[in-house]
Tab-separated table of C-alpha atoms and ligand atoms in Angstrom:
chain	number	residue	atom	x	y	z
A	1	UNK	CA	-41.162	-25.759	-41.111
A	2	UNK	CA	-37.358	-24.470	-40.818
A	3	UNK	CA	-35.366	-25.877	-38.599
A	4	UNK	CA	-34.626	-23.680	-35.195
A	5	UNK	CA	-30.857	-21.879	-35.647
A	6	UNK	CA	-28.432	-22.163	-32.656
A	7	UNK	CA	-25.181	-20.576	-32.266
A	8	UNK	CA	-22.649	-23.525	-31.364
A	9	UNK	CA	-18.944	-23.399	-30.060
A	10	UNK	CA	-16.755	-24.992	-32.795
A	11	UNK	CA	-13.395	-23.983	-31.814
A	12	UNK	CA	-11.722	-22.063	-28.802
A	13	UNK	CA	-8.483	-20.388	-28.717
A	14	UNK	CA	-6.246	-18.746	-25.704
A	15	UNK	CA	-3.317	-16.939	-24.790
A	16	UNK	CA	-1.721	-15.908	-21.670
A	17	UNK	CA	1.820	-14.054	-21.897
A	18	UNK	CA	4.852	-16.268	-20.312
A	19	UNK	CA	5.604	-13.425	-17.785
A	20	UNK	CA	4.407	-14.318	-14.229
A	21	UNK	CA	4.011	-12.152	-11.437
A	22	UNK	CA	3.396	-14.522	-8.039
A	23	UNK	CA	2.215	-13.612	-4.284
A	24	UNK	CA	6.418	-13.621	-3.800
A	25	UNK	CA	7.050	-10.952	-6.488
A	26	UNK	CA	4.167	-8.880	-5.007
A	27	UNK	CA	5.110	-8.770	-1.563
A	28	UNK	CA	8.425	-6.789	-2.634
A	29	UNK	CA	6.089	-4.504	-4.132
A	30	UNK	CA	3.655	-4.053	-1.481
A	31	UNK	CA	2.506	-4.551	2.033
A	32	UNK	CA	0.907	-7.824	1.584
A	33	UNK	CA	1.625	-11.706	2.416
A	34	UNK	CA	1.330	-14.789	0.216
A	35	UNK	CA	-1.167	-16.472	2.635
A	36	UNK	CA	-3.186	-13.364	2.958
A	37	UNK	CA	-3.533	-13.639	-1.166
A	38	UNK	CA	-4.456	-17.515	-1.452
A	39	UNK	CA	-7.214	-17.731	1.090
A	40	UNK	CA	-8.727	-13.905	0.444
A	41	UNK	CA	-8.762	-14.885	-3.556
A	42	UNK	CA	-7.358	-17.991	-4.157
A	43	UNK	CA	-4.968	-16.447	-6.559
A	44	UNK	CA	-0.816	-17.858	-6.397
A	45	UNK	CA	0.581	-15.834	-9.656
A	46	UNK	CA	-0.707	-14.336	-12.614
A	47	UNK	CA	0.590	-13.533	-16.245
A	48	UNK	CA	1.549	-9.483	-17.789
A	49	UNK	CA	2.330	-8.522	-20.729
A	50	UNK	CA	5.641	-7.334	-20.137
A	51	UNK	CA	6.750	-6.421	-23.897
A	52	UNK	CA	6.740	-3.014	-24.815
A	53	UNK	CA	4.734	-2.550	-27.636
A	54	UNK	CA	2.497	-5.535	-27.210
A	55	UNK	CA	-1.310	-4.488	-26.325
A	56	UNK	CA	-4.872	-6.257	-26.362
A	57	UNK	CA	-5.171	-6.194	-29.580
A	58	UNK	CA	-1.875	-9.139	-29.568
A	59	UNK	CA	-3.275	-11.047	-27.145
A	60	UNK	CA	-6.707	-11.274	-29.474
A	61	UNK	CA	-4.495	-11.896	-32.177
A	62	UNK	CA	-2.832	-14.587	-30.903
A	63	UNK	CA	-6.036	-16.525	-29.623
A	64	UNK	CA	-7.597	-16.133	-33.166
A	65	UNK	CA	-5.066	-17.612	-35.215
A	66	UNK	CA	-5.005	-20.516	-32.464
A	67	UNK	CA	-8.910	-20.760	-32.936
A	68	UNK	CA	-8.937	-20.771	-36.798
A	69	UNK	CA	-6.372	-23.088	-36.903
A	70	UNK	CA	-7.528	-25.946	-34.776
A	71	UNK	CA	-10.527	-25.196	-36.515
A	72	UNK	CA	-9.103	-25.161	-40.346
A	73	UNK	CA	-10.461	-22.336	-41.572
A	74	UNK	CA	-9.200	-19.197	-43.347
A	75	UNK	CA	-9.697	-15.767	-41.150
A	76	UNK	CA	-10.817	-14.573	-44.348
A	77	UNK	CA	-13.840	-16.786	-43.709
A	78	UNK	CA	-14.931	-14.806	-40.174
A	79	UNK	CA	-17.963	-12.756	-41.271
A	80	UNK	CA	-17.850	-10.572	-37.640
A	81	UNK	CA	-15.471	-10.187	-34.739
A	82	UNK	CA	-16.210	-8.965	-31.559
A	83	UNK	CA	-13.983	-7.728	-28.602
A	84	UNK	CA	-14.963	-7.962	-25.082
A	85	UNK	CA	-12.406	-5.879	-23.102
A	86	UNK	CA	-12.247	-2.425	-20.944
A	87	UNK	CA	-8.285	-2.276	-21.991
A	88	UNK	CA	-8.811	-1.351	-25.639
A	89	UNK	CA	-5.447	-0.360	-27.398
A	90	UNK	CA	-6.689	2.934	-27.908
A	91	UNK	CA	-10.249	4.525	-27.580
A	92	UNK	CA	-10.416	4.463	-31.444
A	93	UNK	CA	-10.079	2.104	-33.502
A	94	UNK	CA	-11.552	-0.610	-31.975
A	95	UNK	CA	-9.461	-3.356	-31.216
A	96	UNK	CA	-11.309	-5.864	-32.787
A	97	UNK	CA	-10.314	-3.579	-36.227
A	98	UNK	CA	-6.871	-3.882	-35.524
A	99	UNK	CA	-7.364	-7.905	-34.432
A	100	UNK	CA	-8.604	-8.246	-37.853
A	101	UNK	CA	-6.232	-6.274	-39.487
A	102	UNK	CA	-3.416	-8.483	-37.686
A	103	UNK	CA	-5.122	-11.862	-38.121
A	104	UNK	CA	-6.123	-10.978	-42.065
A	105	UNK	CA	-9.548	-11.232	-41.394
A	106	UNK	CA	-10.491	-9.128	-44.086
A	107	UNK	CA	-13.802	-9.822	-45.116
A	108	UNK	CA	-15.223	-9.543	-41.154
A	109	UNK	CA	-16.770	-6.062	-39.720
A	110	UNK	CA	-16.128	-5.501	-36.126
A	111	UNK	CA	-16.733	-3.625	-32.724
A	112	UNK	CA	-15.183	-3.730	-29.279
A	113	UNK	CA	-18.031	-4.346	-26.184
A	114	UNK	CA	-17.367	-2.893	-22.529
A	115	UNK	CA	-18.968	-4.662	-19.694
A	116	UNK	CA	-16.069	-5.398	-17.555
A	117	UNK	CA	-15.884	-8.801	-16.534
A	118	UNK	CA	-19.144	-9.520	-18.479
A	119	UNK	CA	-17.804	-8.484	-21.243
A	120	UNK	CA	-17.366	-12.196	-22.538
A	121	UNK	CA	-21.066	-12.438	-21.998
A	122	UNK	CA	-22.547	-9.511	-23.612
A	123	UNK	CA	-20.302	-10.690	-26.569
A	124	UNK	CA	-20.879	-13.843	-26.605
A	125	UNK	CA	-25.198	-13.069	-26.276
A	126	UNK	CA	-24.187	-10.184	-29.331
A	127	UNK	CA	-22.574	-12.685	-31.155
A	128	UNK	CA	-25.012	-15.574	-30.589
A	129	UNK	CA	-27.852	-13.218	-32.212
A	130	UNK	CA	-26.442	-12.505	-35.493
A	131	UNK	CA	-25.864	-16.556	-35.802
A	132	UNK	CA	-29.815	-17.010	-34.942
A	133	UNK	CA	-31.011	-13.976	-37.406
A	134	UNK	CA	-28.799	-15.901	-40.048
A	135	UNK	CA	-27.043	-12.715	-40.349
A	136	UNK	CA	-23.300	-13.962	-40.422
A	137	UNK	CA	-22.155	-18.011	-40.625
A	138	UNK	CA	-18.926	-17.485	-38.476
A	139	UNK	CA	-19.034	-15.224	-35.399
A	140	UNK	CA	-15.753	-14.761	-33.590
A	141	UNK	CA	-15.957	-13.555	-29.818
A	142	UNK	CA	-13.090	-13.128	-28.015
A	143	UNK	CA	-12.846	-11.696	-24.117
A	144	UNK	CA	-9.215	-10.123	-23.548
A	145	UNK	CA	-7.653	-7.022	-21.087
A	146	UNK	CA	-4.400	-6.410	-20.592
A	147	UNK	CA	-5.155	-5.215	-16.762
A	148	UNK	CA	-1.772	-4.733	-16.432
A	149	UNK	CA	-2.195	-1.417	-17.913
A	150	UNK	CA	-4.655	0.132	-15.699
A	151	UNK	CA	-3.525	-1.105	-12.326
A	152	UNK	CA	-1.683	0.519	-9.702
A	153	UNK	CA	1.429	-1.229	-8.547
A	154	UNK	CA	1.653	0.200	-5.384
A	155	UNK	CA	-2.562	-0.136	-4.520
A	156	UNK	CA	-2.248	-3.438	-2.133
A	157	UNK	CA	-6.009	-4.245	-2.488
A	158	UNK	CA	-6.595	-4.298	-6.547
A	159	UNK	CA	-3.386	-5.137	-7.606
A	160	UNK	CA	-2.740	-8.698	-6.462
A	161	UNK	CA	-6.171	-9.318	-8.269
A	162	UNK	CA	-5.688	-8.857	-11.539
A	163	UNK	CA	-3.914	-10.395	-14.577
A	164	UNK	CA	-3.260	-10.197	-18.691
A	165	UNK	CA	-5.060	-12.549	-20.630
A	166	UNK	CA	-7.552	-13.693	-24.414
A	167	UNK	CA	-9.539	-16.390	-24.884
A	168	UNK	CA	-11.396	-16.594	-28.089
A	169	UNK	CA	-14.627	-18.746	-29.029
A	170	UNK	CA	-15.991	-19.525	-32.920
A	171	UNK	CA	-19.884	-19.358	-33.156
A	172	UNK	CA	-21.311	-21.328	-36.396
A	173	UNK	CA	-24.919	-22.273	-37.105
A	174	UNK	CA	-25.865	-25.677	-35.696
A	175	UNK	CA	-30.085	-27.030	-36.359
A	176	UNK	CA	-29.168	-30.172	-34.049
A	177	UNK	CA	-29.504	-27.633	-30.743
A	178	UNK	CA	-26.400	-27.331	-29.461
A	179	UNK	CA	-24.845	-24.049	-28.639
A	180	UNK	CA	-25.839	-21.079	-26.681
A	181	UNK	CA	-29.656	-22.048	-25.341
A	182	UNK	CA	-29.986	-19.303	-23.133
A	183	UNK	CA	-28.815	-15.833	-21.177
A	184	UNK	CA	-29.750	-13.752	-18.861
A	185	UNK	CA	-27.916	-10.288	-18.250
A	186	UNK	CA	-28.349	-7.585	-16.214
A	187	UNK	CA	-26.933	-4.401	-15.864
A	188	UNK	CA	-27.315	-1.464	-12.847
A	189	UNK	CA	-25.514	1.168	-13.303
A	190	UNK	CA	-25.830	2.521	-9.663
A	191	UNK	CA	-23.227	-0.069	-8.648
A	192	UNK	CA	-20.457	2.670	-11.137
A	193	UNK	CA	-19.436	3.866	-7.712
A	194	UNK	CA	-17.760	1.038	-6.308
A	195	UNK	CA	-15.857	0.041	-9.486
A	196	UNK	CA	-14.726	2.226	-11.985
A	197	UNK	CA	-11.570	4.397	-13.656
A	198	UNK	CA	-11.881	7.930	-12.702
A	199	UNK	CA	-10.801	9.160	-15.152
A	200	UNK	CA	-9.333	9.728	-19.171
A	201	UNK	CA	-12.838	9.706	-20.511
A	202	UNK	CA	-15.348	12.361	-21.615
A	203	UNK	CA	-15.931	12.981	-17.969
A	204	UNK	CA	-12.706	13.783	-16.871
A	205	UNK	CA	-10.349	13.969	-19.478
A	206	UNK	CA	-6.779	13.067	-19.206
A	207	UNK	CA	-4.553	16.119	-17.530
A	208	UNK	CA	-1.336	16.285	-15.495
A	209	UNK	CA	-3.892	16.512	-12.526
A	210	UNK	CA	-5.696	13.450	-13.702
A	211	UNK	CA	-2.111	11.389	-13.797
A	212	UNK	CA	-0.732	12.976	-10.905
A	213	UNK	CA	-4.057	11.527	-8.780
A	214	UNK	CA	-3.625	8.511	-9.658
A	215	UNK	CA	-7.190	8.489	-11.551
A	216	UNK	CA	-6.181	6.446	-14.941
A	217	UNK	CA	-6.074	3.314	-12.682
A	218	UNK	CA	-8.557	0.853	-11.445
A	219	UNK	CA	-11.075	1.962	-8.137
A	220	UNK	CA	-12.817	-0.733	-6.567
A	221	UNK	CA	-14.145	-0.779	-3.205
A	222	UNK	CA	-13.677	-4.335	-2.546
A	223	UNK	CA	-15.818	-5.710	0.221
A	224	UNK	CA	-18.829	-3.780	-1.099
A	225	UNK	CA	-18.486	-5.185	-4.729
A	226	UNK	CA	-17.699	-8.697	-3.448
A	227	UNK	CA	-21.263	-8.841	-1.862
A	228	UNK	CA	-23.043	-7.317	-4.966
A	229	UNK	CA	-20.819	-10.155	-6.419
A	230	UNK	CA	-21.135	-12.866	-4.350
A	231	UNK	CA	-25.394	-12.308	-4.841
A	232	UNK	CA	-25.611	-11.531	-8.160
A	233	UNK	CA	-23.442	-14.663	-9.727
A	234	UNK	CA	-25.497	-16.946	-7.489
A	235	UNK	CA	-28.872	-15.509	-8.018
A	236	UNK	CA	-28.861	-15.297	-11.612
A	237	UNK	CA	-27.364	-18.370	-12.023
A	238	UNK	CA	-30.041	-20.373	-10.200
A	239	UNK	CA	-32.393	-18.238	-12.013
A	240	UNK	CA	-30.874	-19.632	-15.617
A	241	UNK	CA	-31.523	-23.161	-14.118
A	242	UNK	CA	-34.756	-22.590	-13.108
A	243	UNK	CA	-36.045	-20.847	-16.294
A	244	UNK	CA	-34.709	-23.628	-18.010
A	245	UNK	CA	-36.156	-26.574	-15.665
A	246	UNK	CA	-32.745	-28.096	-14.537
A	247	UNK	CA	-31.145	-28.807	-11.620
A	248	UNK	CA	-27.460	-28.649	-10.506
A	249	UNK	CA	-27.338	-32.550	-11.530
A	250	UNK	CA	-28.039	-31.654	-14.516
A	251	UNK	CA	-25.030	-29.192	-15.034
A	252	UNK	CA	-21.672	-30.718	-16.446
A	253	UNK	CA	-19.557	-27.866	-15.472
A	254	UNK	CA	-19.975	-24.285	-13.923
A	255	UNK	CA	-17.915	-21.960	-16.024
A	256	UNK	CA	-17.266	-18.807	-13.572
A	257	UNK	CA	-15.820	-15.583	-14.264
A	258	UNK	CA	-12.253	-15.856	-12.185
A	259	UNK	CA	-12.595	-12.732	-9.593
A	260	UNK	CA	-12.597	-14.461	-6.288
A	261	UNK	CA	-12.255	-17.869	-5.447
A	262	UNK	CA	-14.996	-17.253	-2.761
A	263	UNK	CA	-17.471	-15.812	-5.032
A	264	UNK	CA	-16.842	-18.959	-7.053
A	265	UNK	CA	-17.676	-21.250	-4.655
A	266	UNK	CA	-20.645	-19.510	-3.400
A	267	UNK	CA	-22.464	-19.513	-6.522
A	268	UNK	CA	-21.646	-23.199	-7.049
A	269	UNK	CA	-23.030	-23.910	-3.740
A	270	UNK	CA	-26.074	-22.070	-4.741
A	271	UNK	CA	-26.417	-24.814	-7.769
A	272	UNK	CA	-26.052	-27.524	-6.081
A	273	UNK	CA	-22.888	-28.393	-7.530
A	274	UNK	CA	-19.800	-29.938	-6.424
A	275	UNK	CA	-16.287	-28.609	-6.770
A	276	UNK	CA	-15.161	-31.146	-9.363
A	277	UNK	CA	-17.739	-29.677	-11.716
A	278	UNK	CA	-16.847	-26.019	-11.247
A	279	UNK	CA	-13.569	-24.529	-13.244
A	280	UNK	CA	-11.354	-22.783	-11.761
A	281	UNK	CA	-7.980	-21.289	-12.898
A	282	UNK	CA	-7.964	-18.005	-10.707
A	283	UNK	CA	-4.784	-19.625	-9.211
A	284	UNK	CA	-3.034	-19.444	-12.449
A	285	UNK	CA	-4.109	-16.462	-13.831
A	286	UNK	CA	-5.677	-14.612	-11.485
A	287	UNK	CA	-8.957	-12.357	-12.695
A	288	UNK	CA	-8.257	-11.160	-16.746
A	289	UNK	CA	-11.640	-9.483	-16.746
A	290	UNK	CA	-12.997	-10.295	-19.950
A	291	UNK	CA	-10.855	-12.693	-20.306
A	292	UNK	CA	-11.479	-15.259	-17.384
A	293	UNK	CA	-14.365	-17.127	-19.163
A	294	UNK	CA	-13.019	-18.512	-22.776
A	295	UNK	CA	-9.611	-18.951	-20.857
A	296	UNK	CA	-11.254	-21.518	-18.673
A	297	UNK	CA	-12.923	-23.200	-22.008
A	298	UNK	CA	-9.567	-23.217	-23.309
A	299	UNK	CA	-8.086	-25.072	-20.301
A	300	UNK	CA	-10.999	-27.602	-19.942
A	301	UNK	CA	-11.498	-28.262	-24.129
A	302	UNK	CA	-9.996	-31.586	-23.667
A	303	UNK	CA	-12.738	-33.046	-20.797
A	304	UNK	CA	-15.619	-31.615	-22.382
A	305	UNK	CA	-18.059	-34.126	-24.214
A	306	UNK	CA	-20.836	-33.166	-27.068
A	307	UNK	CA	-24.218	-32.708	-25.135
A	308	UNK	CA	-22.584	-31.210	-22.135
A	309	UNK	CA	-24.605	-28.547	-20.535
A	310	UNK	CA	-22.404	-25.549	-19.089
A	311	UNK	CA	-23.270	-22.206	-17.393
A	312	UNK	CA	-21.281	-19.483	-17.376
A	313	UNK	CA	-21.564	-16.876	-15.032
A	314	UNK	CA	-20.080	-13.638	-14.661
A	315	UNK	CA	-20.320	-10.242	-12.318
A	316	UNK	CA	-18.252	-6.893	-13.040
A	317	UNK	CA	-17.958	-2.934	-13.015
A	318	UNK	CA	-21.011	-1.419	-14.316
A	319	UNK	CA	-22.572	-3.340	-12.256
A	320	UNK	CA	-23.156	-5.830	-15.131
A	321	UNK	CA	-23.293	-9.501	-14.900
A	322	UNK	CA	-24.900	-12.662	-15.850
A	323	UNK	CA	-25.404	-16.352	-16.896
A	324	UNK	CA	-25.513	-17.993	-19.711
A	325	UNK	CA	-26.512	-21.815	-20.677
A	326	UNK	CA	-24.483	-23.521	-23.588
A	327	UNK	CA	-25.281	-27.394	-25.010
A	328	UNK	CA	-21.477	-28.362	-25.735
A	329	UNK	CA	-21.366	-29.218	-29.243
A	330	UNK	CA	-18.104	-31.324	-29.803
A	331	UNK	CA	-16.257	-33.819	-27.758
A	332	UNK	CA	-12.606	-33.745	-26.750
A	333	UNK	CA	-10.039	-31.899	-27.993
A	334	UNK	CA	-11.488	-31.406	-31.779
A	335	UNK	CA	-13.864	-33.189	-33.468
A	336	UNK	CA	-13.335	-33.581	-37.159
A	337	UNK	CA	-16.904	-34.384	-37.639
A	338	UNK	CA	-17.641	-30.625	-37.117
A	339	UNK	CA	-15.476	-29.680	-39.990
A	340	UNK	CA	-18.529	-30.086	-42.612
A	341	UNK	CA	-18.615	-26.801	-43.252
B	401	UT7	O1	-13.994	-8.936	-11.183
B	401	UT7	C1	-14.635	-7.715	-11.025
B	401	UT7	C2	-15.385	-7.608	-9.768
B	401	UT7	N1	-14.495	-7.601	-8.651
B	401	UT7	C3	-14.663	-8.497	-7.696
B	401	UT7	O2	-15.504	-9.339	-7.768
B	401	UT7	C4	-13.772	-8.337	-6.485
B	401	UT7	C5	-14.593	-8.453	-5.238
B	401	UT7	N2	-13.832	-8.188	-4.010
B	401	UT7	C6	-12.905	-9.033	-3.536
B	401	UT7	O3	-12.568	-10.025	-4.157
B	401	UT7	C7	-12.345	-8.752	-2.169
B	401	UT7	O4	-13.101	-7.729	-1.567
B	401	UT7	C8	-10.848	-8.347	-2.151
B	401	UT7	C9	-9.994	-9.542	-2.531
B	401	UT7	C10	-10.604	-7.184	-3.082
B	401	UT7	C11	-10.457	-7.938	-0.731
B	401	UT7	O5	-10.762	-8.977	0.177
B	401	UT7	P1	-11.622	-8.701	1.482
B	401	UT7	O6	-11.703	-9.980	2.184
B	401	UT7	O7	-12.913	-8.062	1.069
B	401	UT7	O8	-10.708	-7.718	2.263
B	401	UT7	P2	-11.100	-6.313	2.926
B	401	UT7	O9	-11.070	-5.248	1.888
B	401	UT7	O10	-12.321	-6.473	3.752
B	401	UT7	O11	-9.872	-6.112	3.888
B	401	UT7	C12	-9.663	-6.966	5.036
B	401	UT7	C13	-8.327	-6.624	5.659
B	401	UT7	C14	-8.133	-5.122	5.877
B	401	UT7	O12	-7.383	-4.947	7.061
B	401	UT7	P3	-8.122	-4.522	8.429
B	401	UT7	O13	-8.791	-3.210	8.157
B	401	UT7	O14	-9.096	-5.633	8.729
B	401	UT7	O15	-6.995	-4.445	9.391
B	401	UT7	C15	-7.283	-4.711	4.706
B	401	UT7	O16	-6.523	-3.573	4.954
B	401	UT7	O17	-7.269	-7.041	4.807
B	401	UT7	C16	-6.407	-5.925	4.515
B	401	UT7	N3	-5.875	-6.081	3.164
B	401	UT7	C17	-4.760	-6.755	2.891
B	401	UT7	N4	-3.898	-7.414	3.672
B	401	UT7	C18	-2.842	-8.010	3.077
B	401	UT7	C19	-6.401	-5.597	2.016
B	401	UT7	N5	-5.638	-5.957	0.970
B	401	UT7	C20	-4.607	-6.673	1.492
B	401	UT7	C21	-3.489	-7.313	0.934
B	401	UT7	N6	-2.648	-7.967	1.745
B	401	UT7	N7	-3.248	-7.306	-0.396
């Protein structure tokens, strides 16, 4: 009888730019206070990519190399790479094509994936599959937006939310069972309303009426998508634990997309689980979208131990959201032992 394929983390990579914009820089901008910032979100200062020139596609980049080198391996060894983001370079190429391109991944195929702040998720589920069908050995998934670029400066209630971010995660056949054990996603796409960019699609294409409107920038009406939020984290997530017969005890660490501080905590409540178990770096970074998720990992790499089990949880735009349950598959920093390859 073959042995059952997971998809197992082997390596993480990350990169934030060294440009921070804090509650202080933001209330020269707009009508807001520091205080209101940190107990509304729990956010202090984020990171934006500041240089001209510099897109998501660099950010990818740069979390990539990190990952295959930690890892020692060759990019010319990744077989696919896939892009979670809603801040694509351009709308064509995809910007996993031109993270390839940069990186010298030459022998990997590609596509970008748009769920908003799932978008790590989706990938990560995308990605998982083609391990398990023995399709491809080495499965890059990376969740970066540079939000920077679709926020408006002078909008008080999205933009002290958001920052610029990539984190990037390696997916390589394990028959031990470690790796990704389960998902569950969801998607409604009645919730569009309450989240969206108006326009420079098919729908609305850009125009000098478009820009002048303001409607290549980020709508969200806040309160109503933080109780979608706030219920759709924490039900699916005690859903994931139920389907899979555990209990918050049994949950190392709650890996939470970084949107709210509150919506964080109310999911781990829902678990069971205390705050020491639960990552959070929405201080630091405030939320990166796509990128909230692997930039966590990439903080926390050095506490995690082989056989943890993690959940990672995520609501966005679309609505889409979702949780996920991973069987850590390395201890510490690196493990050597996991270079057999
Ligand atoms: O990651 C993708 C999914 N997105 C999310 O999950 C975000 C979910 N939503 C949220 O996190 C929160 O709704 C926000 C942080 C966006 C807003 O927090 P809130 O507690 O829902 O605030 P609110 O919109 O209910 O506004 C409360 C008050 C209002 O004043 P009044 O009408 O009560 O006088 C706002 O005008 O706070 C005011 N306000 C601000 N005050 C200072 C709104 N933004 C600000 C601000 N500074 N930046």
């Amino acid at each position: 009888m073959s042995q059952k394929i997971t998809a197992a983390i082997t390596s993480i990579g990350g990169y934030v730019p060294e440009d921070k914009l804090t509650n202080a820089d933001l209330m020269k901008m707009v009508d807001t206070n520091e205080e209101w910032i940190r107990t509304r979100t729990g956010i202090e200062e984020r990171r934006i990519q500041k240089t001209r020139g510099k897109a998501t596609s660099d950010m990818c980049a740069e979390a990539v190399r990190e990952l295959c080198q930690k890892r020692g391996i060759s990019p010319e060894e990744i077989d696919c790479l896939i892009v979670g983001t809603v801040t694509p370079d351009m709308f064509f190429p995809s910007t996993a094509n031109l993270v390839c391109d940069k990186v010298g991944a030459k022998n990997a195929w590609g596509f970008d994936l748009a769920a908003a702040c799932s978008g790590f998720l989706y990938s990560l589920t995308t990605g998982t599959a083609l391990i398990e069908s023995g399709r491809c050995r080495k499965v890059v998934v990376v969740g970066s937006d540079k939000m920077s670029s679709i926020v408006d400066y002078s909008d008080r209630t999205t933009c002290i939310i958001f920052g610029d971010g990539a984190g990037a995660v390696l997916l390589e056949p394990n028959t031990e069972g470690f790796g990704v054990l389960d998902s569950i996603l969801r998607s409604d796409g009645t919730g569009a309303h309450y989240l969206h960019m108006k326009a420079g699609g098919s729908l609305k294409p850009a125009s000098f009426e478009t820009v002048a409107a303001k409607q290549h920038f980020i709508y969200q009406e806040g309160q109503a998508v933080f109780k979608f939020a706030v219920k759709g984290m924490a039900d699916v997530s005690a859903e994931l634990l139920e389907k899979n017969n555990l209990s918050g005890e049994d949950i190392a660490w709650l890996v939470p997309h970084q949107a709210n501080k509150r919506i964080i905590d109310a999911t781990a409540k829902r678990m069971g689980l205390s705050h020491d178990k639960v990552m959070i770096n929405i201080d630091r970074y405030g939320n990166t979208t796509s990128g909230t998720i692997p930039l966590c990992l990439w903080d926390w790499e050095n506490q995690l131990k082989k056989g943890d089990n993690l959940v990672f949880a995520a609501f966005g735009g679309g609505f889409t959201w979702g949780a996920t349950l991973v069987k850590w598959a390395y201890d510490g920093h690196y493990d050597s032992q996991l270079a057999h390859r």
